[in-house]
Amino acid sequence: LLIFFLLAVAVGRAQVQQEPLAETTEGAGIAINCSHPNIKATEYIYWYRLLPGRGPTFLVNTLKESKAVVEPS
């Protein structure tokens, strides 16, 4: 299962640092990380999953520095 992740933040996208894609097998866990030098502690980072041939699906939003744990839906 190949999963692509998109990040939406309110500040300049050019400074976002993340892996462009992550790959895992169905049912296995995965860690996704992101950093941005100008994001404030009160701003959210949004993660979406993009499967080939489909539109983006919301995964999770999290505040800077938080460690979100999300179960698959």
C-alpha positions as YAML, in Angstrom:
chain: A
units: angstrom
residues:
- id: 1
  name: LEU
  ca: [0.00, 0.00, 0.00]
- id: 2
  name: LEU
  ca: [1.57, 3.24, -1.12]
- id: 3
  name: ILE
  ca: [0.40, 6.35, 0.71]
- id: 4
  name: PHE
  ca: [1.15, 9.94, -0.22]
- id: 5
  name: PHE
  ca: [0.82, 12.65, 2.39]
- id: 6
  name: LEU
  ca: [-0.07, 16.27, 1.79]
- id: 7
  name: LEU
  ca: [0.46, 18.99, 4.35]
- id: 8
  name: ALA
  ca: [-1.61, 22.15, 4.55]
- id: 9
  name: VAL
  ca: [-0.36, 24.98, 6.74]
- id: 10
  name: ALA
  ca: [-1.32, 28.63, 6.83]
- id: 11
  name: VAL
  ca: [2.28, 29.79, 6.39]
- id: 12
  name: GLY
  ca: [4.77, 29.53, 3.48]
- id: 13
  name: ARG
  ca: [4.80, 26.01, 2.04]
- id: 14
  name: ALA
  ca: [8.32, 26.38, 0.63]
- id: 15
  name: GLN
  ca: [9.79, 26.00, 4.12]
- id: 16
  name: VAL
  ca: [7.92, 22.82, 5.05]
- id: 17
  name: GLN
  ca: [10.27, 19.89, 5.55]
- id: 18
  name: GLN
  ca: [8.81, 16.41, 5.27]
- id: 19
  name: GLU
  ca: [9.22, 13.22, 3.33]
- id: 20
  name: PRO
  ca: [7.21, 13.45, 0.08]
- id: 21
  name: LEU
  ca: [5.75, 9.97, 0.55]
- id: 22
  name: ALA
  ca: [5.67, 7.05, 2.94]
- id: 23
  name: GLU
  ca: [5.07, 3.39, 2.19]
- id: 24
  name: THR
  ca: [3.62, 0.73, 4.46]
- id: 25
  name: THR
  ca: [1.59, -2.44, 4.36]
- id: 26
  name: GLU
  ca: [-2.10, -2.58, 5.22]
- id: 27
  name: GLY
  ca: [-2.68, -2.83, 8.97]
- id: 28
  name: ALA
  ca: [0.84, -1.70, 9.87]
- id: 29
  name: GLY
  ca: [1.55, 1.52, 11.74]
- id: 30
  name: ILE
  ca: [3.44, 4.43, 10.27]
- id: 31
  name: ALA
  ca: [5.11, 7.56, 11.64]
- id: 32
  name: ILE
  ca: [4.80, 10.80, 9.70]
- id: 33
  name: ASN
  ca: [6.84, 13.84, 10.66]
- id: 34
  name: CYS
  ca: [6.96, 17.44, 9.57]
- id: 35
  name: SER
  ca: [8.82, 20.60, 10.51]
- id: 36
  name: HIS
  ca: [8.36, 24.26, 9.65]
- id: 37
  name: PRO
  ca: [10.55, 27.02, 11.11]
- id: 38
  name: ASN
  ca: [7.79, 29.64, 11.37]
- id: 39
  name: ILE
  ca: [4.84, 27.67, 12.74]
- id: 40
  name: LYS
  ca: [3.62, 28.84, 16.14]
- id: 41
  name: ALA
  ca: [2.66, 26.56, 19.03]
- id: 42
  name: THR
  ca: [-1.01, 27.53, 18.55]
- id: 43
  name: GLU
  ca: [-1.11, 26.69, 14.82]
- id: 44
  name: TYR
  ca: [-2.30, 23.35, 13.52]
- id: 45
  name: ILE
  ca: [-0.63, 21.06, 11.01]
- id: 46
  name: TYR
  ca: [-3.07, 19.07, 8.85]
- id: 47
  name: TRP
  ca: [-2.28, 15.67, 7.35]
- id: 48
  name: TYR
  ca: [-4.10, 14.14, 4.38]
- id: 49
  name: ARG
  ca: [-3.74, 10.78, 2.65]
- id: 50
  name: LEU
  ca: [-3.70, 10.73, -1.14]
- id: 51
  name: LEU
  ca: [-4.13, 7.34, -2.76]
- id: 52
  name: PRO
  ca: [-3.50, 6.97, -6.50]
- id: 53
  name: GLY
  ca: [-6.62, 7.82, -8.49]
- id: 54
  name: ARG
  ca: [-8.48, 9.30, -5.50]
- id: 55
  name: GLY
  ca: [-8.91, 12.67, -3.84]
- id: 56
  name: PRO
  ca: [-7.24, 13.62, -0.54]
- id: 57
  name: THR
  ca: [-8.67, 12.14, 2.68]
- id: 58
  name: PHE
  ca: [-8.22, 13.96, 6.00]
- id: 59
  name: LEU
  ca: [-6.13, 11.97, 8.50]
- id: 60
  name: VAL
  ca: [-5.36, 14.18, 11.49]
- id: 61
  name: ASN
  ca: [-4.60, 17.71, 12.61]
- id: 62
  name: THR
  ca: [-2.20, 18.39, 15.42]
- id: 63
  name: LEU
  ca: [-0.60, 21.31, 17.21]
- id: 64
  name: LYS
  ca: [3.11, 21.94, 16.84]
- id: 65
  name: GLU
  ca: [5.25, 19.63, 19.01]
- id: 66
  name: SER
  ca: [2.37, 17.29, 19.85]
- id: 67
  name: LYS
  ca: [2.63, 13.54, 19.42]
- id: 68
  name: ALA
  ca: [-0.66, 12.45, 17.90]
- id: 69
  name: VAL
  ca: [-1.65, 8.80, 17.88]
- id: 70
  name: VAL
  ca: [-4.34, 7.99, 15.35]
- id: 71
  name: GLU
  ca: [-6.11, 4.70, 14.81]
- id: 72
  name: PRO
  ca: [-7.15, 3.89, 11.25]
- id: 73
  name: SER
  ca: [-10.77, 4.68, 10.45]
...
